[in-house]
Amino acid sequence: MKKTLVKILSIMLAAALCWPALAQAAQKKPNILVIWGDDIGYWNVSAYNQGMMGYKTPNIDRIAKEGALFTDWYGQQSCTAGRAAFITGQSPFRTGLLKVGLPGAKEGLQARDVTIAELPYALWSRVAVAELIADPFGLRLPVRTMGTYLKRWGFTPQKPIRRAYEQSPTAVKHGMDTAYPEIAARAKKEGAEIHWGNETGLRSDDVRGRSFAPKGETPAIRVSSKRAGLSIISTVTNKGQMRWKIFDGALNSDILIDFLRRLIKGATKKVFMILDNLRVHHSKPVKAWLAKHTQAIEVFYLPSYDQRKSLGTAPELNPDEMVNADIKQAVTKQAPARTKLQLVNAASRHLRSVQKQPQRIRNYFQHDPVKYAA
C-alpha cells in the first residue's frame, strides 16, 4: 500500500510541476465573496457619504458595519480596467483593458493569462508541494519529509529563469522561425554583418559569489560608501567580433549615435544592428541619423514595434546578454573598486580581454536560448 501511494504521489507531483494548471486539483469553496456594482462610486454608498447624497443604502451599510469599511484603495478609470486588475493583479496597461472592452477586440485576457485565484504560490516550494499532496490524499507531510521525497523523485531546488510576462510565445516563435532567418538571408544576400547590441551597468558595491568562513561566522566584505557606477553598450557577432563603449549615466541619443558612428567607421560591410525596445533606440535624433546612413547600417528591434522587423519580446534571445552576464560575473568577483577609475579599469581590462578571444565570443552563441543565431 505504501509503495502504491508513493508511486501515485510521484506521478501526480511530476504532472503538477510540469503542468501548473493541474495544481488546482481540489476545488475549494472561496471564503471571500466579491460583489461587483457597475458605475458605482464609493460616494454612492451611504456608509461613505453619511447621508450627504440624500438617500441610504442600508444593506451595503450593514456589511460595512458588521465587517470592515475600507478607506484606502487603488482605483482604475473604468469598470473593465478595475475588474481586470482585481482578477489578475496586473496593471491594465499589461492586459490592454484600459477602457470598456468590446466583443471581438484584440485587447483582453488571453488563454495564457492566470488569475490570482489560480496562483496560490509563485514557486514550487516544499510547502507548496506538500499542500498539493494534502488536498486529494489528506496526507500532511512535514516540510523536511517533503524535501526528502522531492530529492528521491529527482527534483532539485533551482533558481527560475526570469521572463517578461508580456512576452508572447507566438511572437517569440515567429522571431526565431521567421523574422531572424529573414534578416540572416538578407544579410547574406547584401553582404551585411549582423551585430547584436545591448546595454548594461556596473556598480562598485555589487559583490557576488561566496566565501568560505568558519561555521556560524558570516564573512563580511568592505565596500566604499561612495558608490560608483558606469554603463556599457556593446555588440557581438557570431563571427567572434565585439565592439563596446563605456559611458556615464543612462544611454541617450548622443551616446548611441556616437557608438553607431564608430561602429560603421571603417566597416567593409553594411551593419545589420539588432536592438531591444529601449525608448532611446527609437528617439527622433537616432531615427534621423539612421535615415541618413541607410547604406551603412540598418536597425532591427527585438520587441514587436514593426512586425516586419520583429523578434518578439524576449531579451534572453539576445546573444549580447551573454556579454552582460560575463562581465558582471568577472568584475563583481574581484576586490570591490574603491573609486570610479578602478571600476572603469576593471571593466575595460575584461572587455579588451574578451575582444581578443573570438572563440570565446562565438561560444556565447552556443547557449541554448541563442543557438538559433549562431
Short mmCIF file of C-alpha atoms in Angstrom, two decimals, residues 162-164 167 172 196 198 276 302-303 311-322 369-370 372:
data_model
loop_
_atom_site.label_atom_id
_atom_site.label_comp_id
_atom_site.label_asym_id
_atom_site.label_seq_id
_atom_site.Cartn_x
_atom_site.Cartn_y
_atom_site.Cartn_z
CA ARG A 162 13.03 35.35 -15.32
CA ARG A 163 10.91 36.10 -18.35
CA ALA A 164 8.78 39.11 -19.12
CA GLN A 167 6.38 38.03 -23.69
CA VAL A 172 9.00 34.67 -29.97
CA TRP A 196 23.51 42.12 -31.64
CA ASN A 198 22.61 45.72 -25.71
CA ASP A 276 15.81 45.85 -27.88
CA LEU A 302 13.55 42.73 -30.63
CA PRO A 303 10.04 43.78 -29.45
CA LEU A 311 11.84 39.11 -32.97
CA GLY A 312 9.29 39.21 -30.14
CA THR A 313 9.70 40.50 -26.57
CA ALA A 314 12.41 38.12 -25.40
CA PRO A 315 15.68 39.63 -24.12
CA GLU A 316 17.01 36.14 -23.29
CA LEU A 317 17.19 35.55 -27.07
CA ASN A 318 19.78 38.33 -27.47
CA PRO A 319 23.32 36.87 -27.58
CA ASP A 320 24.72 40.16 -26.23
CA GLU A 321 23.05 39.29 -22.91
CA MET A 322 25.83 36.69 -22.59
CA PRO A 369 18.44 30.21 -25.90
CA VAL A 370 20.62 31.90 -28.57
CA TYR A 372 19.39 29.94 -33.39
#
